[in-house]
Amino acid sequence: MIEFRGVTKKYPNGTVALKNINLKVMKGEFAFIIGSSGSGKSTLIKLILKEEDATEGEIHVNGYSVSTMGRKQVPYLRRSLGVVFQDFRLLPNKTVYENVAFGMQITEALPREIRRQVPMVLGLVGLSKKANVYPSQLSGGEQQRVALARALINKPALLVADEPTGNLDPETSWEIMKLLTEINHRGTTVLVATHEKTIVDAMKKRVIALDRGVMVRDEQKGIYEDESKDGQVHY
Amino acid sequence: MKNIFLNMGYFLKETITVMRLNLLSNILSIFSTGLILFILAMTISGWRISAKAAEAIEGEAEISVYFDKGMDNQGALKLVESIKRIEGVRDSRLIGESEAYDRMVKILGKDAQVLKVFDDNPFSPFIEVKINLNAMDHVLEELDHMTGIQYIRDNRDVLDRLGNITHLFRILGYLMGAAVGIATLVILSHMIRLGMQNNREQINTLRLLGAPGIFIAFPFLLQGLLLTLGGGALAAALAAFALKQLYARMAGPLPFIPLPPGGALISGMVIVILSVSAVLGIVGSLLGLLSARNH
């Protein structure tokens, strides 16, 4: 599903964001990418979405060879993924319905298919009654649920979320995590970049920890912090 | 392509949203392109009117060839036939003394009384030669080599001036066309670039969601097209009104100026202006999109 082989990302200003990352996320998994600010979480997500290019190494996502693909292929890769951002990135001039429908419109879906699918996904995230309101009229949690609905509308095999709870209060954050878990139970692979200790510790899912661009830990049913034998705290 | 047709409703809605976000600048753009295109419409119409007048006057272009006084009628008729064979001569005809006199009476009207002062007919016979204006130099050169010709009155000054006026209108038309084209392209590409700058964040989101370039760019392309078509329609309406007024004012006091039929002139102008505005709209939008992408 996702494979990083010896991936390094160096920015033009000399900053090394990721160093020799080797990583495999299999179909149906739920994994957290954790680490403090500047650890390389967002860069990793950007490489998956081909927002940035790797300096070295190979990346494979959903059957696409991301490191070698041409520019024209990029939209196809992105459409095969569901993406959720910390700042929701909803289109402010479109209603909830239109925001979700947009994900299907770009895939040349037939209008009748869109009319059938959108209410279904809105129902899944509990926003059926808010279909005709604009994002500015929704709370943060509701906006993130719209973003989730948009990410799910094309039934992606892989959902990538970059700090999905970063702008939400704890209670709403849990609602979103519950939704992500439910989505994962339906067969979608979920990869979440976060630094929410409480959530990571409570969910007991796979944890991939980054520290200053280096992968320091990859544990099944991991927790946020790891006190190793030397007494130091590792992410 | 399938994507564009399937989502035409979405694109139109999106275009209206983009235009609504900068409503005032969009309205001002329609007015400014409309006024620029109006100037182009009037120049093109002036060009067509002057070309028609020049064509009519060119058709009347003639020179008068006076032959030796000793030449008899037979000799004059032979000369007429020789002149007819010159390339660029449309017709030549012998005008006798009495016809020359009658023509002058017609021209002078009431003042023709002055001709009665003369005991005899003061006019000489001559050969009237109708020519193609473009071949004037060649015809005059050929006539110079002919024997029996005493004097040629060629009205060259008048004919040259007419040619210059037509030429001037043509150059003015080209210059106006270029000026209008450049001005419209600059205004439009700036509008599109500005629109894209204002929507930069949204465009980035669309890209991350996997929207293809054409899907993102098409509403902006439509915006450019609608702006220039709006300007074109405004220009066409203003120009049609102005031309109707011009025809109404010229028909009475200046009936001798040959004008092309008003209806045909206006409908032709409307087609040209709308086509030009559509082409400028597409080209201007593409330039704007290109410039926004490079920034």
PDB file of C-alpha atoms in Angstrom, chain B residues 5-288:
ATOM      1  CA  PHE B   5     -18.680  18.601 -20.937  1.00  0.00           C
ATOM      2  CA  LEU B   6     -19.767  16.535 -17.945  1.00  0.00           C
ATOM      3  CA  ASN B   7     -18.948  19.367 -15.583  1.00  0.00           C
ATOM      4  CA  MET B   8     -20.077  22.350 -17.665  1.00  0.00           C
ATOM      5  CA  GLY B   9     -22.682  23.217 -15.022  1.00  0.00           C
ATOM      6  CA  TYR B  10     -20.005  23.182 -12.331  1.00  0.00           C
ATOM      7  CA  PHE B  11     -17.652  25.310 -14.436  1.00  0.00           C
ATOM      8  CA  LEU B  12     -20.320  27.945 -15.127  1.00  0.00           C
ATOM      9  CA  LYS B  13     -21.263  28.079 -11.452  1.00  0.00           C
ATOM     10  CA  GLU B  14     -17.606  28.324 -10.476  1.00  0.00           C
ATOM     11  CA  THR B  15     -17.006  31.086 -13.040  1.00  0.00           C
ATOM     12  CA  ILE B  16     -19.914  33.092 -11.649  1.00  0.00           C
ATOM     13  CA  THR B  17     -18.516  32.614  -8.120  1.00  0.00           C
ATOM     14  CA  VAL B  18     -15.046  33.781  -9.208  1.00  0.00           C
ATOM     15  CA  MET B  19     -16.566  36.806 -10.969  1.00  0.00           C
ATOM     16  CA  ARG B  20     -18.746  37.634  -7.982  1.00  0.00           C
ATOM     17  CA  LEU B  21     -15.721  37.690  -5.695  1.00  0.00           C
ATOM     18  CA  ASN B  22     -14.313  40.652  -7.677  1.00  0.00           C
ATOM     19  CA  LEU B  23     -17.560  42.011  -9.000  1.00  0.00           C
ATOM     20  CA  LEU B  24     -16.537  45.662  -9.322  1.00  0.00           C
ATOM     21  CA  SER B  25     -13.261  44.993 -11.128  1.00  0.00           C
ATOM     22  CA  ASN B  26     -15.045  42.567 -13.424  1.00  0.00           C
ATOM     23  CA  ILE B  27     -17.711  45.132 -14.296  1.00  0.00           C
ATOM     24  CA  LEU B  28     -15.026  47.771 -14.905  1.00  0.00           C
ATOM     25  CA  SER B  29     -13.132  45.310 -17.107  1.00  0.00           C
ATOM     26  CA  ILE B  30     -16.248  44.736 -19.204  1.00  0.00           C
ATOM     27  CA  PHE B  31     -16.638  48.504 -19.621  1.00  0.00           C
ATOM     28  CA  SER B  32     -12.995  49.157 -20.432  1.00  0.00           C
ATOM     29  CA  THR B  33     -12.719  46.293 -22.943  1.00  0.00           C
ATOM     30  CA  GLY B  34     -16.095  47.407 -24.315  1.00  0.00           C
ATOM     31  CA  LEU B  35     -14.830  50.945 -24.920  1.00  0.00           C
ATOM     32  CA  ILE B  36     -11.569  49.726 -26.438  1.00  0.00           C
ATOM     33  CA  LEU B  37     -13.452  47.352 -28.731  1.00  0.00           C
ATOM     34  CA  PHE B  38     -15.852  50.179 -29.601  1.00  0.00           C
ATOM     35  CA  ILE B  39     -12.897  52.208 -30.912  1.00  0.00           C
ATOM     36  CA  LEU B  40     -11.842  49.171 -32.943  1.00  0.00           C
ATOM     37  CA  ALA B  41     -15.388  48.746 -34.264  1.00  0.00           C
ATOM     38  CA  MET B  42     -15.514  52.385 -35.393  1.00  0.00           C
ATOM     39  CA  THR B  43     -12.067  52.158 -37.008  1.00  0.00           C
ATOM     40  CA  ILE B  44     -13.044  49.006 -38.894  1.00  0.00           C
ATOM     41  CA  SER B  45     -16.291  50.660 -40.012  1.00  0.00           C
ATOM     42  CA  GLY B  46     -14.390  53.824 -41.083  1.00  0.00           C
ATOM     43  CA  TRP B  47     -11.983  51.635 -42.987  1.00  0.00           C
ATOM     44  CA  ARG B  48     -14.822  49.855 -44.793  1.00  0.00           C
ATOM     45  CA  ILE B  49     -16.624  53.120 -45.575  1.00  0.00           C
ATOM     46  CA  SER B  50     -13.463  54.777 -46.910  1.00  0.00           C
ATOM     47  CA  ALA B  51     -12.575  51.668 -48.897  1.00  0.00           C
ATOM     48  CA  LYS B  52     -16.032  51.732 -50.468  1.00  0.00           C
ATOM     49  CA  ALA B  53     -15.706  55.456 -51.282  1.00  0.00           C
ATOM     50  CA  ALA B  54     -12.218  54.933 -52.695  1.00  0.00           C
ATOM     51  CA  GLU B  55     -13.434  51.981 -54.744  1.00  0.00           C
ATOM     52  CA  ALA B  56     -16.277  54.084 -56.172  1.00  0.00           C
ATOM     53  CA  ILE B  57     -13.979  57.003 -56.960  1.00  0.00           C
ATOM     54  CA  GLU B  58     -11.319  54.667 -58.352  1.00  0.00           C
ATOM     55  CA  GLY B  59     -13.979  53.357 -60.718  1.00  0.00           C
ATOM     56  CA  GLU B  60     -14.387  56.913 -61.981  1.00  0.00           C
ATOM     57  CA  ALA B  61     -10.624  57.440 -62.410  1.00  0.00           C
ATOM     58  CA  GLU B  62     -10.022  58.852 -65.860  1.00  0.00           C
ATOM     59  CA  ILE B  63      -7.526  60.935 -67.777  1.00  0.00           C
ATOM     60  CA  SER B  64      -8.054  63.257 -70.773  1.00  0.00           C
ATOM     61  CA  VAL B  65      -5.772  62.871 -73.771  1.00  0.00           C
ATOM     62  CA  TYR B  66      -5.577  65.867 -76.157  1.00  0.00           C
ATOM     63  CA  PHE B  67      -4.259  65.033 -79.617  1.00  0.00           C
ATOM     64  CA  ASP B  68      -2.533  67.168 -82.257  1.00  0.00           C
ATOM     65  CA  LYS B  69      -4.827  69.774 -83.741  1.00  0.00           C
ATOM     66  CA  GLY B  70      -3.996  68.677 -87.250  1.00  0.00           C
ATOM     67  CA  MET B  71      -5.214  65.105 -86.650  1.00  0.00           C
ATOM     68  CA  ASP B  72      -8.399  64.216 -88.532  1.00  0.00           C
ATOM     69  CA  ASN B  73     -11.293  62.186 -87.142  1.00  0.00           C
ATOM     70  CA  GLN B  74      -9.998  58.912 -88.620  1.00  0.00           C
ATOM     71  CA  GLY B  75      -6.606  59.425 -86.967  1.00  0.00           C
ATOM     72  CA  ALA B  76      -8.262  60.242 -83.634  1.00  0.00           C
ATOM     73  CA  LEU B  77     -10.356  57.046 -83.794  1.00  0.00           C
ATOM     74  CA  LYS B  78      -7.229  54.992 -84.547  1.00  0.00           C
ATOM     75  CA  LEU B  79      -5.573  56.579 -81.529  1.00  0.00           C
ATOM     76  CA  VAL B  80      -8.612  55.651 -79.403  1.00  0.00           C
ATOM     77  CA  GLU B  81      -8.246  52.012 -80.493  1.00  0.00           C
ATOM     78  CA  SER B  82      -4.500  52.026 -79.736  1.00  0.00           C
ATOM     79  CA  ILE B  83      -5.129  53.456 -76.275  1.00  0.00           C
ATOM     80  CA  LYS B  84      -7.745  50.765 -75.565  1.00  0.00           C
ATOM     81  CA  ARG B  85      -5.054  48.121 -76.042  1.00  0.00           C
ATOM     82  CA  ILE B  86      -2.872  49.522 -73.240  1.00  0.00           C
ATOM     83  CA  GLU B  87      -2.906  47.334 -70.110  1.00  0.00           C
ATOM     84  CA  GLY B  88      -4.789  49.104 -67.315  1.00  0.00           C
ATOM     85  CA  VAL B  89      -7.132  50.980 -69.650  1.00  0.00           C
ATOM     86  CA  ARG B  90     -10.760  50.034 -69.024  1.00  0.00           C
ATOM     87  CA  ASP B  91     -12.254  52.142 -71.820  1.00  0.00           C
ATOM     88  CA  SER B  92     -11.437  55.052 -74.099  1.00  0.00           C
ATOM     89  CA  ARG B  93     -13.797  57.224 -76.096  1.00  0.00           C
ATOM     90  CA  LEU B  94     -13.509  60.179 -78.412  1.00  0.00           C
ATOM     91  CA  ILE B  95     -15.246  63.288 -77.063  1.00  0.00           C
ATOM     92  CA  GLY B  96     -16.014  65.749 -79.829  1.00  0.00           C
ATOM     93  CA  GLU B  97     -15.938  69.567 -79.484  1.00  0.00           C
ATOM     94  CA  SER B  98     -19.708  69.875 -79.060  1.00  0.00           C
ATOM     95  CA  GLU B  99     -19.881  67.119 -76.390  1.00  0.00           C
ATOM     96  CA  ALA B 100     -17.046  68.821 -74.532  1.00  0.00           C
ATOM     97  CA  TYR B 101     -18.998  72.072 -74.682  1.00  0.00           C
ATOM     98  CA  ASP B 102     -22.235  70.425 -73.449  1.00  0.00           C
ATOM     99  CA  ARG B 103     -20.376  68.825 -70.534  1.00  0.00           C
ATOM    100  CA  MET B 104     -19.008  72.183 -69.455  1.00  0.00           C
ATOM    101  CA  VAL B 105     -22.496  73.729 -69.669  1.00  0.00           C
ATOM    102  CA  LYS B 106     -23.720  70.962 -67.389  1.00  0.00           C
ATOM    103  CA  ILE B 107     -20.912  71.545 -64.933  1.00  0.00           C
ATOM    104  CA  LEU B 108     -21.261  75.322 -64.860  1.00  0.00           C
ATOM    105  CA  GLY B 109     -25.054  75.331 -64.608  1.00  0.00           C
ATOM    106  CA  LYS B 110     -26.310  78.920 -64.396  1.00  0.00           C
ATOM    107  CA  ASP B 111     -22.768  80.215 -64.874  1.00  0.00           C
ATOM    108  CA  ALA B 112     -22.684  78.624 -68.319  1.00  0.00           C
ATOM    109  CA  GLN B 113     -23.765  82.047 -69.667  1.00  0.00           C
ATOM    110  CA  VAL B 114     -20.102  82.976 -69.591  1.00  0.00           C
ATOM    111  CA  LEU B 115     -19.493  80.599 -72.525  1.00  0.00           C
ATOM    112  CA  LYS B 116     -21.637  82.832 -74.731  1.00  0.00           C
ATOM    113  CA  VAL B 117     -18.842  85.406 -74.650  1.00  0.00           C
ATOM    114  CA  PHE B 118     -16.923  83.222 -77.079  1.00  0.00           C
ATOM    115  CA  ASP B 119     -17.797  83.483 -80.754  1.00  0.00           C
ATOM    116  CA  ASP B 120     -16.676  79.917 -81.399  1.00  0.00           C
ATOM    117  CA  ASN B 121     -16.663  76.760 -79.289  1.00  0.00           C
ATOM    118  CA  PRO B 122     -13.512  77.213 -77.146  1.00  0.00           C
ATOM    119  CA  PHE B 123     -13.210  73.488 -76.346  1.00  0.00           C
ATOM    120  CA  SER B 124     -11.023  71.026 -78.174  1.00  0.00           C
ATOM    121  CA  PRO B 125     -11.912  67.415 -78.856  1.00  0.00           C
ATOM    122  CA  PHE B 126     -10.120  64.856 -76.636  1.00  0.00           C
ATOM    123  CA  ILE B 127     -10.018  61.206 -75.769  1.00  0.00           C
ATOM    124  CA  GLU B 128     -11.537  60.235 -72.438  1.00  0.00           C
ATOM    125  CA  VAL B 129      -9.569  57.276 -70.993  1.00  0.00           C
ATOM    126  CA  LYS B 130     -10.976  55.301 -68.048  1.00  0.00           C
ATOM    127  CA  ILE B 131      -8.205  53.519 -66.208  1.00  0.00           C
ATOM    128  CA  ASN B 132      -7.479  51.324 -63.228  1.00  0.00           C
ATOM    129  CA  LEU B 133      -5.988  53.621 -60.618  1.00  0.00           C
ATOM    130  CA  ASN B 134      -3.256  51.130 -59.777  1.00  0.00           C
ATOM    131  CA  ALA B 135      -2.066  51.055 -63.404  1.00  0.00           C
ATOM    132  CA  MET B 136      -1.888  54.833 -63.770  1.00  0.00           C
ATOM    133  CA  ASP B 137       1.911  55.070 -64.019  1.00  0.00           C
ATOM    134  CA  HIS B 138       2.074  52.367 -66.647  1.00  0.00           C
ATOM    135  CA  VAL B 139      -0.727  53.922 -68.735  1.00  0.00           C
ATOM    136  CA  LEU B 140       0.900  57.384 -68.645  1.00  0.00           C
ATOM    137  CA  GLU B 141       4.252  55.895 -69.667  1.00  0.00           C
ATOM    138  CA  GLU B 142       2.659  54.095 -72.618  1.00  0.00           C
ATOM    139  CA  LEU B 143       0.802  57.257 -73.698  1.00  0.00           C
ATOM    140  CA  ASP B 144       4.099  59.185 -73.603  1.00  0.00           C
ATOM    141  CA  HIS B 145       5.493  56.852 -76.272  1.00  0.00           C
ATOM    142  CA  MET B 146       2.539  57.338 -78.613  1.00  0.00           C
ATOM    143  CA  THR B 147       2.691  59.780 -81.491  1.00  0.00           C
ATOM    144  CA  GLY B 148       0.031  62.376 -82.143  1.00  0.00           C
ATOM    145  CA  ILE B 149      -0.588  63.181 -78.480  1.00  0.00           C
ATOM    146  CA  GLN B 150      -0.165  66.823 -77.570  1.00  0.00           C
ATOM    147  CA  TYR B 151      -1.121  66.936 -73.882  1.00  0.00           C
ATOM    148  CA  ILE B 152      -2.398  64.645 -71.149  1.00  0.00           C
ATOM    149  CA  ARG B 153      -4.497  65.878 -68.237  1.00  0.00           C
ATOM    150  CA  ASP B 154      -4.184  63.149 -65.629  1.00  0.00           C
ATOM    151  CA  ASN B 155      -5.759  64.544 -62.386  1.00  0.00           C
ATOM    152  CA  ARG B 156      -2.854  62.810 -60.748  1.00  0.00           C
ATOM    153  CA  ASP B 157      -2.858  65.004 -57.651  1.00  0.00           C
ATOM    154  CA  VAL B 158      -6.469  64.221 -56.826  1.00  0.00           C
ATOM    155  CA  LEU B 159      -6.092  60.521 -57.526  1.00  0.00           C
ATOM    156  CA  ASP B 160      -2.860  60.282 -55.527  1.00  0.00           C
ATOM    157  CA  ARG B 161      -4.432  62.029 -52.564  1.00  0.00           C
ATOM    158  CA  LEU B 162      -7.358  59.626 -52.649  1.00  0.00           C
ATOM    159  CA  GLY B 163      -4.979  56.682 -52.703  1.00  0.00           C
ATOM    160  CA  ASN B 164      -3.112  58.133 -49.736  1.00  0.00           C
ATOM    161  CA  ILE B 165      -6.309  58.561 -47.701  1.00  0.00           C
ATOM    162  CA  THR B 166      -7.292  54.938 -48.290  1.00  0.00           C
ATOM    163  CA  HIS B 167      -3.801  53.807 -47.406  1.00  0.00           C
ATOM    164  CA  LEU B 168      -3.868  55.927 -44.234  1.00  0.00           C
ATOM    165  CA  PHE B 169      -7.157  54.388 -43.114  1.00  0.00           C
ATOM    166  CA  ARG B 170      -5.753  50.934 -43.712  1.00  0.00           C
ATOM    167  CA  ILE B 171      -2.623  51.642 -41.643  1.00  0.00           C
ATOM    168  CA  LEU B 172      -4.774  53.258 -38.948  1.00  0.00           C
ATOM    169  CA  GLY B 173      -6.935  50.139 -38.932  1.00  0.00           C
ATOM    170  CA  TYR B 174      -3.915  47.860 -38.480  1.00  0.00           C
ATOM    171  CA  LEU B 175      -2.507  50.090 -35.718  1.00  0.00           C
ATOM    172  CA  MET B 176      -5.854  50.271 -33.925  1.00  0.00           C
ATOM    173  CA  GLY B 177      -6.263  46.503 -34.251  1.00  0.00           C
ATOM    174  CA  ALA B 178      -2.825  45.953 -32.719  1.00  0.00           C
ATOM    175  CA  ALA B 179      -3.418  48.543 -29.950  1.00  0.00           C
ATOM    176  CA  VAL B 180      -6.823  47.095 -29.064  1.00  0.00           C
ATOM    177  CA  GLY B 181      -5.470  43.559 -29.115  1.00  0.00           C
ATOM    178  CA  ILE B 182      -2.544  44.369 -26.837  1.00  0.00           C
ATOM    179  CA  ALA B 183      -4.601  46.508 -24.417  1.00  0.00           C
ATOM    180  CA  THR B 184      -7.317  43.849 -24.110  1.00  0.00           C
ATOM    181  CA  LEU B 185      -4.805  41.062 -23.637  1.00  0.00           C
ATOM    182  CA  VAL B 186      -2.975  43.014 -20.920  1.00  0.00           C
ATOM    183  CA  ILE B 187      -6.189  43.917 -19.020  1.00  0.00           C
ATOM    184  CA  LEU B 188      -7.534  40.404 -19.268  1.00  0.00           C
ATOM    185  CA  SER B 189      -4.379  38.526 -18.379  1.00  0.00           C
ATOM    186  CA  HIS B 190      -4.005  40.768 -15.300  1.00  0.00           C
ATOM    187  CA  MET B 191      -7.610  40.063 -14.293  1.00  0.00           C
ATOM    188  CA  ILE B 192      -7.131  36.312 -14.630  1.00  0.00           C
ATOM    189  CA  ARG B 193      -3.794  36.392 -12.792  1.00  0.00           C
ATOM    190  CA  LEU B 194      -5.372  38.454 -10.009  1.00  0.00           C
ATOM    191  CA  GLY B 195      -8.280  36.010  -9.777  1.00  0.00           C
ATOM    192  CA  MET B 196      -5.900  33.093  -9.496  1.00  0.00           C
ATOM    193  CA  GLN B 197      -3.785  34.892  -6.902  1.00  0.00           C
ATOM    194  CA  ASN B 198      -6.905  35.585  -4.826  1.00  0.00           C
ATOM    195  CA  ASN B 199      -7.898  31.934  -5.021  1.00  0.00           C
ATOM    196  CA  ARG B 200      -4.379  30.570  -4.536  1.00  0.00           C
ATOM    197  CA  GLU B 201      -5.189  28.599  -1.424  1.00  0.00           C
ATOM    198  CA  GLN B 202      -8.267  27.030  -2.932  1.00  0.00           C
ATOM    199  CA  ILE B 203      -6.389  26.181  -6.098  1.00  0.00           C
ATOM    200  CA  ASN B 204      -3.730  24.468  -4.015  1.00  0.00           C
ATOM    201  CA  THR B 205      -6.434  22.446  -2.241  1.00  0.00           C
ATOM    202  CA  LEU B 206      -7.951  21.457  -5.574  1.00  0.00           C
ATOM    203  CA  ARG B 207      -4.515  20.274  -6.729  1.00  0.00           C
ATOM    204  CA  LEU B 208      -4.018  18.212  -3.568  1.00  0.00           C
ATOM    205  CA  LEU B 209      -7.402  16.598  -4.061  1.00  0.00           C
ATOM    206  CA  GLY B 210      -6.251  15.476  -7.507  1.00  0.00           C
ATOM    207  CA  ALA B 211      -8.102  17.968  -9.683  1.00  0.00           C
ATOM    208  CA  PRO B 212      -6.481  18.031 -13.128  1.00  0.00           C
ATOM    209  CA  GLY B 213      -5.050  21.331 -14.411  1.00  0.00           C
ATOM    210  CA  ILE B 214      -7.866  21.837 -16.911  1.00  0.00           C
ATOM    211  CA  PHE B 215     -10.446  21.427 -14.131  1.00  0.00           C
ATOM    212  CA  ILE B 216      -8.788  24.196 -12.114  1.00  0.00           C
ATOM    213  CA  ALA B 217      -8.090  26.492 -15.057  1.00  0.00           C
ATOM    214  CA  PHE B 218     -11.332  26.173 -17.027  1.00  0.00           C
ATOM    215  CA  PRO B 219     -13.465  28.499 -14.837  1.00  0.00           C
ATOM    216  CA  PHE B 220     -10.798  31.202 -15.220  1.00  0.00           C
ATOM    217  CA  LEU B 221     -10.720  30.647 -18.979  1.00  0.00           C
ATOM    218  CA  LEU B 222     -14.512  30.994 -19.051  1.00  0.00           C
ATOM    219  CA  GLN B 223     -14.234  34.148 -16.953  1.00  0.00           C
ATOM    220  CA  GLY B 224     -11.884  35.737 -19.514  1.00  0.00           C
ATOM    221  CA  LEU B 225     -14.163  34.694 -22.349  1.00  0.00           C
ATOM    222  CA  LEU B 226     -17.266  36.105 -20.631  1.00  0.00           C
ATOM    223  CA  LEU B 227     -15.496  39.390 -19.825  1.00  0.00           C
ATOM    224  CA  THR B 228     -14.407  40.021 -23.415  1.00  0.00           C
ATOM    225  CA  LEU B 229     -17.683  38.774 -24.885  1.00  0.00           C
ATOM    226  CA  GLY B 230     -19.490  41.165 -22.535  1.00  0.00           C
ATOM    227  CA  GLY B 231     -17.156  43.951 -23.654  1.00  0.00           C
ATOM    228  CA  GLY B 232     -17.644  42.888 -27.282  1.00  0.00           C
ATOM    229  CA  ALA B 233     -21.436  42.957 -26.968  1.00  0.00           C
ATOM    230  CA  LEU B 234     -21.260  46.417 -25.375  1.00  0.00           C
ATOM    231  CA  ALA B 235     -18.934  47.657 -28.127  1.00  0.00           C
ATOM    232  CA  ALA B 236     -21.130  46.180 -30.865  1.00  0.00           C
ATOM    233  CA  ALA B 237     -24.261  47.818 -29.415  1.00  0.00           C
ATOM    234  CA  LEU B 238     -22.552  51.218 -29.090  1.00  0.00           C
ATOM    235  CA  ALA B 239     -21.017  50.989 -32.569  1.00  0.00           C
ATOM    236  CA  ALA B 240     -24.326  49.934 -34.154  1.00  0.00           C
ATOM    237  CA  PHE B 241     -26.021  52.935 -32.548  1.00  0.00           C
ATOM    238  CA  ALA B 242     -23.212  55.297 -33.633  1.00  0.00           C
ATOM    239  CA  LEU B 243     -23.259  54.008 -37.227  1.00  0.00           C
ATOM    240  CA  LYS B 244     -27.044  54.388 -37.473  1.00  0.00           C
ATOM    241  CA  GLN B 245     -26.690  57.986 -36.325  1.00  0.00           C
ATOM    242  CA  LEU B 246     -23.843  58.570 -38.789  1.00  0.00           C
ATOM    243  CA  TYR B 247     -25.839  57.174 -41.708  1.00  0.00           C
ATOM    244  CA  ALA B 248     -28.884  59.249 -40.767  1.00  0.00           C
ATOM    245  CA  ARG B 249     -26.773  62.423 -40.693  1.00  0.00           C
ATOM    246  CA  MET B 250     -24.859  61.684 -43.913  1.00  0.00           C
ATOM    247  CA  ALA B 251     -27.751  60.520 -46.063  1.00  0.00           C
ATOM    248  CA  GLY B 252     -29.325  64.003 -46.293  1.00  0.00           C
ATOM    249  CA  PRO B 253     -26.549  66.584 -46.602  1.00  0.00           C
ATOM    250  CA  LEU B 254     -23.845  64.397 -48.198  1.00  0.00           C
ATOM    251  CA  PRO B 255     -25.684  62.151 -50.667  1.00  0.00           C
ATOM    252  CA  PHE B 256     -22.760  62.024 -53.126  1.00  0.00           C
ATOM    253  CA  ILE B 257     -20.544  60.050 -50.719  1.00  0.00           C
ATOM    254  CA  PRO B 258     -20.917  56.391 -51.678  1.00  0.00           C
ATOM    255  CA  LEU B 259     -21.590  54.373 -48.507  1.00  0.00           C
ATOM    256  CA  PRO B 260     -21.806  50.597 -48.151  1.00  0.00           C
ATOM    257  CA  PRO B 261     -25.310  49.346 -47.205  1.00  0.00           C
ATOM    258  CA  GLY B 262     -25.883  50.184 -43.507  1.00  0.00           C
ATOM    259  CA  GLY B 263     -27.407  46.817 -42.499  1.00  0.00           C
ATOM    260  CA  ALA B 264     -24.577  44.803 -44.031  1.00  0.00           C
ATOM    261  CA  LEU B 265     -21.962  47.105 -42.493  1.00  0.00           C
ATOM    262  CA  ILE B 266     -23.446  46.790 -38.988  1.00  0.00           C
ATOM    263  CA  SER B 267     -24.015  43.026 -39.084  1.00  0.00           C
ATOM    264  CA  GLY B 268     -20.502  42.480 -40.457  1.00  0.00           C
ATOM    265  CA  MET B 269     -19.070  44.726 -37.742  1.00  0.00           C
ATOM    266  CA  VAL B 270     -20.987  42.842 -34.996  1.00  0.00           C
ATOM    267  CA  ILE B 271     -19.665  39.476 -36.246  1.00  0.00           C
ATOM    268  CA  VAL B 272     -16.085  40.798 -36.462  1.00  0.00           C
ATOM    269  CA  ILE B 273     -16.174  42.401 -32.989  1.00  0.00           C
ATOM    270  CA  LEU B 274     -17.692  39.348 -31.275  1.00  0.00           C
ATOM    271  CA  SER B 275     -15.214  37.030 -32.996  1.00  0.00           C
ATOM    272  CA  VAL B 276     -12.282  39.298 -32.119  1.00  0.00           C
ATOM    273  CA  SER B 277     -13.470  39.548 -28.504  1.00  0.00           C
ATOM    274  CA  ALA B 278     -13.838  35.757 -28.225  1.00  0.00           C
ATOM    275  CA  VAL B 279     -10.339  35.178 -29.599  1.00  0.00           C
ATOM    276  CA  LEU B 280      -8.878  37.916 -27.356  1.00  0.00           C
ATOM    277  CA  GLY B 281     -10.740  36.420 -24.374  1.00  0.00           C
ATOM    278  CA  ILE B 282      -9.278  32.965 -24.883  1.00  0.00           C
ATOM    279  CA  VAL B 283      -5.749  34.212 -25.661  1.00  0.00           C
ATOM    280  CA  GLY B 284      -5.809  36.725 -22.766  1.00  0.00           C
ATOM    281  CA  SER B 285      -7.012  34.073 -20.307  1.00  0.00           C
ATOM    282  CA  LEU B 286      -4.341  31.636 -21.449  1.00  0.00           C
ATOM    283  CA  LEU B 287      -1.684  34.338 -21.001  1.00  0.00           C
ATOM    284  CA  GLY B 288      -3.068  35.085 -17.520  1.00  0.00           C
TER     285      GLY B 288
END
